Coordinates of C-alpha atoms and ligand atoms in Angstrom, one line a residue:
M1 CA -23.9 30.1 46.7
A2 CA -21.9 27.0 46.1
K3 CA -20.7 26.5 42.5
H4 CA -21.7 22.8 42.5
E5 CA -24.6 21.1 44.3
T6 CA -23.1 18.4 46.6
P7 CA -26.0 16.5 48.3
L8 CA -23.9 13.2 48.7
L9 CA -20.9 15.0 50.2
D10 CA -23.1 17.0 52.4
Q11 CA -24.2 13.8 54.2
L12 CA -20.6 13.4 55.3
E13 CA -20.9 16.5 57.4
S14 CA -23.9 15.2 59.3
G15 CA -22.1 12.8 61.7
P16 CA -20.5 13.6 65.0
W17 CA -16.9 13.8 63.6
P18 CA -15.1 16.6 62.0
S19 CA -15.5 16.4 58.2
F20 CA -13.0 17.0 55.4
V21 CA -16.0 18.2 53.4
S22 CA -16.5 21.1 55.8
D23 CA -12.8 21.9 55.7
I24 CA -12.8 22.1 51.9
K25 CA -15.9 24.2 51.9
Q26 CA -14.3 26.6 54.5
E27 CA -11.2 26.9 52.3
A28 CA -13.4 27.5 49.2
E29 CA -15.2 30.3 51.0
A30 CA -11.9 31.9 52.2
R31 CA -10.5 31.8 48.7
A32 CA -13.6 33.4 47.2
K33 CA -13.5 36.2 49.7
N34 CA -9.7 36.5 49.6
E35 CA -9.6 38.9 52.6
K36 CA -5.8 38.6 52.7
G37 CA -5.4 39.7 49.1
V38 CA -3.4 36.7 48.0
E39 CA -2.2 36.7 44.4
Y40 CA -3.5 33.3 43.4
Q41 CA -1.4 31.5 40.9
I42 CA -3.9 28.7 40.3
P43 CA -7.7 28.9 39.7
V44 CA -9.4 30.5 42.6
D45 CA -12.2 28.0 42.5
V46 CA -10.0 25.0 42.9
C47 CA -11.7 23.9 46.1
E48 CA -15.2 24.3 44.6
D49 CA -14.2 22.1 41.7
L50 CA -12.6 19.6 44.0
L51 CA -16.0 19.2 45.8
G52 CA -17.7 19.0 42.4
V53 CA -15.5 16.2 41.0
L54 CA -15.7 14.3 44.3
E55 CA -19.5 14.5 44.2
L56 CA -19.5 13.2 40.6
S57 CA -17.3 10.3 41.7
F58 CA -19.7 9.4 44.4
K59 CA -22.5 9.6 42.0
H60 CA -20.8 7.4 39.4
G61 CA -19.2 5.1 41.9
R62 CA -15.7 5.5 40.3
T63 CA -12.9 7.9 40.4
H64 CA -12.5 10.9 38.0
W65 CA -8.8 11.2 38.7
K66 CA -6.4 9.7 36.1
H67 CA -2.7 9.2 35.8
G68 CA -1.1 11.6 33.3
G69 CA 2.5 10.5 33.0
I70 CA 5.4 11.5 35.1
V71 CA 5.2 14.9 36.8
G72 CA 8.1 16.2 38.9
V73 CA 10.8 18.8 39.4
F74 CA 14.1 18.9 37.7
G75 CA 16.7 16.5 39.0
Y76 CA 14.3 14.6 41.3
G77 CA 12.4 11.4 40.6
G78 CA 10.0 11.6 43.5
G79 CA 8.2 14.0 45.8
V80 CA 5.4 14.9 43.4
I81 CA 2.4 12.7 42.8
G82 CA 0.8 13.7 39.5
R83 CA -3.0 13.8 39.3
Y84 CA -5.3 15.0 36.5
C85 CA -9.1 15.2 36.3
D86 CA -10.8 13.3 33.4
Q87 CA -13.5 16.0 33.3
P88 CA -11.4 19.2 32.8
E89 CA -14.2 21.1 31.0
M90 CA -16.6 20.6 33.8
F91 CA -14.0 21.2 36.6
P92 CA -11.3 23.4 35.2
G93 CA -10.1 24.3 38.7
V94 CA -8.8 20.8 39.2
A95 CA -7.7 19.9 35.7
H96 CA -4.3 19.5 37.3
F97 CA -4.3 18.6 41.0
H98 CA -0.8 17.4 41.8
T99 CA 0.2 16.5 45.4
M100 CA 3.6 17.6 46.7
R101 CA 5.3 15.7 49.6
V102 CA 7.5 17.9 51.8
N103 CA 10.1 16.5 54.2
Q104 CA 8.7 17.2 57.7
P105 CA 11.1 18.4 60.4
G106 CA 12.5 15.9 62.8
G107 CA 10.0 15.0 65.5
K108 CA 7.5 17.3 63.7
F109 CA 8.8 20.4 65.6
Y110 CA 7.8 23.6 63.9
T111 CA 8.1 27.2 64.5
T112 CA 4.9 29.2 63.9
K113 CA 6.8 31.3 61.4
F114 CA 7.7 28.3 59.3
L115 CA 4.0 27.1 59.4
R116 CA 2.8 30.6 58.3
D117 CA 5.4 30.7 55.5
L118 CA 4.4 27.3 54.3
C119 CA 0.7 28.2 54.3
N120 CA 1.5 31.5 52.5
V121 CA 3.3 29.6 49.7
W122 CA 0.5 27.1 49.5
D123 CA -2.3 29.7 49.5
M124 CA -0.7 31.4 46.6
R125 CA 0.6 28.6 44.5
G126 CA -1.6 25.7 45.5
S127 CA -5.1 24.9 46.7
G128 CA -4.5 25.9 50.3
L129 CA -5.4 22.3 51.4
T130 CA -2.9 20.3 53.3
N131 CA -2.7 17.0 55.1
M132 CA -0.6 17.3 58.3
H133 CA 0.8 14.7 58.1
G134 CA 0.6 11.9 55.5
S135 CA 0.9 8.4 56.9
T136 CA 4.6 8.2 56.0
G137 CA 5.1 11.4 58.0
D138 CA 5.5 14.1 55.3
I139 CA 3.7 17.4 55.0
I140 CA 1.3 16.8 52.2
L141 CA 0.4 19.8 50.0
L142 CA -2.7 18.8 48.1
G143 CA -3.4 20.2 44.7
T144 CA -1.5 22.4 42.4
T145 CA -0.8 22.9 38.7
T146 CA 2.2 21.7 36.6
P147 CA 3.6 25.2 36.0
Q148 CA 3.7 25.9 39.8
L149 CA 5.8 22.8 40.7
E150 CA 9.2 24.3 40.0
E151 CA 8.2 27.6 41.6
I152 CA 7.1 25.9 44.8
F153 CA 10.2 23.7 44.8
F154 CA 12.5 26.7 44.5
E155 CA 10.8 28.5 47.4
L156 CA 10.8 25.5 49.6
T157 CA 14.4 24.7 49.1
H158 CA 15.9 28.2 48.6
T159 CA 13.8 30.3 50.9
Y160 CA 12.6 27.9 53.6
N161 CA 15.5 25.5 53.7
T162 CA 13.4 22.4 53.4
D163 CA 13.1 19.7 50.8
L164 CA 10.6 17.4 49.0
G165 CA 10.0 14.0 50.5
G166 CA 10.1 10.6 48.8
S167 CA 7.5 8.9 46.5
G168 CA 7.7 6.0 44.1
S169 CA 10.3 3.3 44.3
N170 CA 12.7 5.2 46.5
L171 CA 13.6 5.8 50.1
R172 CA 10.5 7.4 51.6
T173 CA 10.9 10.4 53.9
P174 CA 12.4 9.0 57.1
A175 CA 10.2 9.7 60.2
D176 CA 10.9 9.8 63.9
C177 CA 9.3 10.4 67.2
V178 CA 10.0 13.5 69.4
G179 CA 12.8 11.5 71.1
E180 CA 15.0 13.0 73.7
A181 CA 13.7 16.5 73.0
R182 CA 10.6 15.8 75.1
C183 CA 10.5 12.2 76.2
E184 CA 12.3 10.7 79.2
W185 CA 12.0 7.2 77.7
S186 CA 13.9 7.9 74.6
C187 CA 16.9 5.5 74.5
Y188 CA 18.7 7.4 71.7
D189 CA 18.6 10.7 69.9
T190 CA 16.0 9.8 67.3
Q191 CA 16.1 13.2 65.6
D192 CA 19.9 13.1 65.1
L193 CA 19.9 9.6 63.7
C194 CA 16.9 10.4 61.4
Y195 CA 18.5 13.7 60.2
N196 CA 21.9 12.0 59.7
L197 CA 20.5 9.2 57.6
T198 CA 18.2 11.5 55.6
Q199 CA 21.3 13.5 54.6
E200 CA 23.4 10.4 54.0
Y201 CA 20.8 8.9 51.7
Q202 CA 19.7 11.9 49.7
D203 CA 20.3 10.0 46.4
E204 CA 18.1 7.1 47.5
L205 CA 15.4 9.5 48.6
H206 CA 15.2 11.6 45.4
R207 CA 16.3 9.2 42.7
P208 CA 14.1 6.0 42.5
A209 CA 16.4 3.0 42.0
F210 CA 14.8 0.4 44.3
P211 CA 12.4 -2.4 43.4
Y212 CA 9.7 -0.6 45.4
K213 CA 9.2 1.8 48.3
F214 CA 11.5 1.6 51.3
K215 CA 10.7 3.1 54.7
F216 CA 12.9 4.0 57.7
K217 CA 11.3 4.9 61.0
F218 CA 12.8 5.8 64.3
D219 CA 11.2 5.1 67.7
G220 CA 13.0 6.2 70.8
C221 CA 11.6 3.4 72.9
P222 CA 9.4 0.2 72.5
N223 CA 6.2 2.3 73.0
C224 CA 6.7 2.8 69.3
C225 CA 5.0 6.2 68.9
V226 CA 5.6 6.3 65.1
A227 CA 4.6 2.7 64.9
S228 CA 7.8 1.7 63.1
I229 CA 7.3 -2.0 63.9
A230 CA 4.1 -2.1 61.9
R231 CA 5.1 0.1 58.9
A232 CA 8.8 0.5 58.2
D233 CA 11.0 -1.8 56.1
I234 CA 13.7 -1.0 58.7
S235 CA 12.5 0.1 62.2
F236 CA 15.0 1.5 64.7
I237 CA 13.5 1.0 68.1
G238 CA 15.3 2.3 71.2
T239 CA 16.0 -0.3 74.0
W240 CA 18.5 -1.0 76.8
R241 CA 20.4 -4.0 77.9
D242 CA 20.9 -3.5 81.6
D243 CA 18.3 -3.6 84.4
I244 CA 15.3 -1.5 84.8
P245 CA 16.2 0.8 87.8
V246 CA 13.6 0.4 90.6
D247 CA 12.9 3.1 93.2
Q248 CA 11.3 1.0 96.0
E249 CA 10.1 4.1 97.8
A250 CA 8.2 5.2 94.8
V251 CA 6.8 1.7 94.4
A252 CA 5.5 2.0 97.9
A253 CA 4.0 5.4 97.1
Y254 CA 2.1 3.9 94.1
V255 CA 0.9 1.0 96.3
G256 CA -0.1 3.4 99.1
G257 CA -2.1 5.6 96.7
E258 CA 0.2 8.7 97.1
L259 CA 1.2 8.5 93.4
A260 CA -1.3 8.1 90.6
P261 CA -0.5 5.2 88.3
N262 CA -0.1 5.9 84.5
G263 CA 0.8 9.5 85.2
G264 CA -2.8 10.2 86.3
A265 CA -4.1 9.3 82.8
H266 CA -6.9 7.3 84.3
A267 CA -8.0 10.0 86.7
G268 CA -11.7 8.9 86.5
R269 CA -10.9 5.2 87.0
D270 CA -13.8 3.2 88.2
W271 CA -12.0 -0.1 88.9
G272 CA -11.0 0.7 92.4
P273 CA -7.7 1.6 94.0
F274 CA -4.4 0.8 92.3
D275 CA -3.6 -3.0 92.5
I276 CA 0.0 -3.7 91.7
K277 CA -0.6 -7.4 91.2
K278 CA -3.5 -7.0 88.8
E279 CA -2.2 -3.9 86.9
V280 CA 1.5 -4.6 86.8
V281 CA 2.7 -8.1 87.9
D282 CA 0.0 -10.1 86.2
L283 CA 0.2 -8.1 83.0
C284 CA 4.0 -8.5 82.4
P285 CA 4.1 -10.6 79.2
T286 CA 7.0 -12.7 80.3
N287 CA 6.0 -13.0 84.0
C288 CA 9.4 -11.6 85.1
I289 CA 8.1 -9.2 87.8
Q290 CA 7.7 -10.2 91.4
Y291 CA 6.1 -8.1 94.2
A292 CA 6.6 -9.6 97.6
D293 CA 7.1 -8.2 101.1
G294 CA 6.7 -4.7 99.8
K295 CA 9.6 -5.1 97.3
L296 CA 9.4 -5.2 93.5
T297 CA 12.0 -7.2 91.6
I298 CA 12.5 -7.8 87.9
D299 CA 14.3 -10.7 86.3
S300 CA 16.0 -8.6 83.6
K301 CA 17.1 -11.5 81.4
E302 CA 13.5 -12.4 80.8
C303 CA 12.2 -8.8 80.3
T304 CA 11.3 -8.0 76.7
R305 CA 11.3 -4.2 77.3
C306 CA 7.6 -4.0 76.5
M307 CA 7.4 -0.8 78.6
H308 CA 4.1 -1.7 80.3
C309 CA 5.4 -1.6 83.9
I310 CA 7.3 1.6 83.3
A311 CA 4.3 3.3 81.8
V312 CA 2.1 2.3 84.8
M313 CA 4.7 3.4 87.4
P314 CA 6.9 6.0 85.7
R315 CA 8.2 7.5 89.0
A316 CA 9.3 4.0 90.3
L317 CA 10.6 2.3 87.1
R318 CA 12.8 3.8 84.4
I319 CA 14.5 2.7 81.2
G320 CA 17.9 1.2 81.8
N321 CA 21.2 3.2 81.5
D322 CA 23.0 1.0 78.9
R323 CA 21.0 2.3 75.9
G324 CA 20.9 1.6 72.2
L325 CA 18.5 0.4 69.7
S326 CA 17.1 -2.8 68.1
I327 CA 16.8 -3.1 64.3
L328 CA 13.7 -4.8 63.0
V329 CA 13.0 -5.4 59.3
G330 CA 10.3 -6.2 56.9
A331 CA 7.1 -4.5 58.2
K332 CA 4.6 -3.3 55.7
A333 CA 0.9 -2.4 55.2
P334 CA -1.3 -4.9 53.2
I335 CA -0.7 -3.6 49.7
L336 CA 0.3 -6.8 47.8
D337 CA 0.8 -9.7 50.2
G338 CA -0.9 -8.9 53.5
A339 CA 0.2 -6.8 56.4
Q340 CA 3.4 -7.8 58.2
M341 CA 5.1 -6.7 61.5
G342 CA 8.9 -6.2 61.7
S343 CA 11.1 -9.2 62.5
L344 CA 14.1 -8.7 64.9
L345 CA 17.4 -8.6 63.0
V346 CA 19.8 -6.8 65.3
P347 CA 18.8 -7.2 69.0
F348 CA 21.1 -4.4 70.3
I349 CA 23.4 -1.9 68.7
K350 CA 24.9 1.2 70.3
V351 CA 23.8 4.5 68.7
E352 CA 27.0 6.4 68.2
E353 CA 27.9 9.0 65.6
P354 CA 28.8 8.7 62.7
Y355 CA 26.5 5.6 62.9
D356 CA 28.7 3.5 60.7
E357 CA 27.6 0.2 62.1
I358 CA 23.9 1.1 61.5
K359 CA 24.7 2.2 57.9
E360 CA 26.5 -1.1 57.3
V361 CA 23.4 -3.0 58.2
I362 CA 21.2 -0.8 56.0
E363 CA 23.5 -1.0 53.0
N364 CA 23.9 -4.8 53.2
I365 CA 20.1 -5.1 53.2
W366 CA 19.8 -2.8 50.2
D367 CA 22.4 -4.7 48.3
W368 CA 20.5 -8.0 48.8
W369 CA 17.1 -6.5 48.1
M370 CA 18.2 -4.6 45.0
E371 CA 19.9 -7.8 43.7
E372 CA 17.1 -10.3 44.5
G373 CA 13.9 -8.3 44.9
K374 CA 11.3 -8.5 42.2
N375 CA 9.6 -5.4 40.8
R376 CA 7.2 -4.1 43.5
E377 CA 8.4 -6.6 46.1
R378 CA 8.8 -5.1 49.6
L379 CA 11.7 -6.2 51.8
G380 CA 9.3 -8.2 54.0
E381 CA 8.0 -10.1 51.0
L382 CA 11.5 -11.0 49.8
M383 CA 12.3 -12.2 53.4
K384 CA 9.3 -14.5 53.2
R385 CA 10.1 -15.7 49.7
Q386 CA 13.8 -16.4 50.3
G387 CA 13.9 -16.9 54.0
F388 CA 15.3 -15.1 57.0
Q389 CA 18.5 -17.2 56.7
R390 CA 19.3 -15.5 53.4
L391 CA 18.9 -12.1 55.0
L392 CA 21.3 -13.1 57.8
E393 CA 23.8 -14.2 55.2
A394 CA 23.5 -11.0 53.3
C395 CA 24.0 -9.0 56.5
N396 CA 26.9 -11.2 57.8
L397 CA 24.9 -11.8 61.0
K398 CA 24.8 -15.0 63.0
P399 CA 21.4 -16.5 64.0
D400 CA 20.4 -15.5 67.5
P401 CA 17.6 -17.0 69.6
R402 CA 16.1 -13.6 70.0
M403 CA 15.3 -13.6 66.3
V404 CA 12.8 -16.4 66.8
Q405 CA 9.4 -14.9 66.8
E406 CA 8.0 -16.8 69.8
P407 CA 11.0 -18.3 71.5
R408 CA 9.1 -19.3 74.6
T409 CA 6.3 -21.1 72.9
N410 CA 7.8 -22.4 69.6
P411 CA 9.6 -25.7 70.1
Y412 CA 10.3 -26.1 66.4
I413 CA 14.1 -26.5 65.9
F414 CA 15.7 -27.6 62.7
W415 CA 18.6 -30.0 63.4
K416 CA 21.0 -31.3 60.8
E417 CA 21.3 -35.1 60.8
D418 CA 25.0 -35.1 61.9
E419 CA 24.4 -32.6 64.7
V420 CA 22.1 -34.9 66.6
P421 CA 23.4 -37.9 68.7
G422 CA 21.3 -41.0 68.0
G423 CA 19.7 -41.2 71.4
F424 CA 18.6 -37.5 71.3
Q425 CA 17.2 -38.0 67.9
R426 CA 15.0 -40.8 69.3
D427 CA 13.8 -38.4 72.0
I428 CA 12.8 -36.0 69.3
K429 CA 10.9 -38.7 67.4
E430 CA 9.1 -39.6 70.6
F431 CA 8.3 -36.0 71.2
R432 CA 6.9 -35.6 67.7
K433 CA 4.8 -38.8 68.0
H434 CA 3.1 -37.6 71.1
H435 CA 2.9 -33.9 70.6
L436 CA 3.0 -33.1 66.9
R437 CA 0.7 -34.3 64.2
Ligands
LIG501 FE1 7.7 -7.1 82.1 FE2 7.4 -5.4 80.1 FE3 8.1 -4.5 82.5 FE4 9.9 -5.9 81.1 S1 9.1 -3.9 80.5 S2 9.4 -6.2 83.2 S3 8.5 -7.3 80.0 S4 6.2 -5.4 82.0

C-alpha cells in the first residue's frame, strides 16, 4: 500500500514509454522490503515522499522545492545542488533532497564493480535514485540529506578514486566521446585530452570564479557524438587536413551490392538498391564528390569533413591521416539569450601532449571572458555583444575565411575605404544597387 495517493503521476505510467514514476515506485518498494539489509542513513521512505511531493506540485501547478542557501562539501564550491522541500512536515523523507554531481569516467567506461560500489554507497547514503547521465555528462545522484554530503564525498574520493563534478559558475565536468578506444573515426585521443584538461583545471572546476558556467566537450570526429558543437563553450572536434583515402575496389563493392551501405544500419531499406549518386554524391553539402567511369574522386579543398560519405561507405572511405582537431566556441542552450551553435575559432591544431597550444587558446579565452563578461553571460553571448573580432584579438589569432559562417553563400565583406581602389569600389556600389536592398 503506497504511502501517498498519486492519481496524477499514475497517468504518466499509462503511455507506451518507460516512466520515471514507475522507476521511483520500484525503488520505493525495494527500500521498503530491504532484502539486501542496507543500513539506510537517510529516511527509508524518501522515494515515497518524493512521489508525494511531486503529486502535490502537479495538483498545485507549482514546485514545492525551494532554495535553502549554499550546500556543499568542505573546500569545494560546486558539485552539490542544494534542494529542500517547503512541506517538510507532510514529506519528511524529502525535507532535504540534495543532488550530487559526480565526475563520470572518460568515454563513460565503467567496470561493473565500480557501478556496484557506487550503487551501494547511494543505496545506503542517498535515495538510490540516479540519473545516468545528466546532460552535461556527470553521474547524477538524486536526493540525500545535508549530514550525508561529507560522508559520500569522502567515500567517492578516498575509496573509489573519483570526484565531484562542476556546478554553478565554474568549469563544468568535461565530457568526451568514446574516442579511439572504440571508434575508428576518432581523429585524436579524446579521453586523454579530456582527462588532462580535467586535471589541469581542477581549480576552475571546483572553485567558482567565472561569470557563469563554462563547458568543454570533446568529440573525436565531426559526427559529434557528445554534441559539443551545440552545447559547449569550447568544443574540441576531431578533423584532418589531408585527403580522404578512397579504396576504389570497396567503392565498386558498394555499387555492386556486395557491401551494405551505412554498415548495414538500413537492413530493411525499402528505397531500392544502393544508388551512389542519390545517397552519396548528391548529398555532399559542398558538391565536392564526383563518381564517373566507376571511380570516386573528392576535391579535398572543398570538403568540410561532414562525415556523410564516410558514414555511408565506411569500408571505402576513411578519415584522413594528418589528424588533429578544430576548436569551436560559444555554443549554448537557450537559457538567457536563445540557443547558439559553436563558431569556428581554430580551424586545425595538432593534438600533442602536453597540449600547451590548446591550453593557451583556453586561457586566452578565459582571460577575456573573466575581464569583460557580465554576470551570467555565457561566452557565446559575450561574442555576440562585443564581436568575433574582439575574441580574435584576445586570442592573438588572425581572421581566416574558414571562420565565416557561410563562406560560399555570404558575399558580405567589410572593406576599409583606403583598401579599395576607386574602380573596384564603383563595382561594389553597382553590385549593391542591383543585388542588395
Ligand atoms: Fe562531402 Fe562531407 Fe564527404 Fe567531405 S565528408 S566529401 S563534405 S560528404
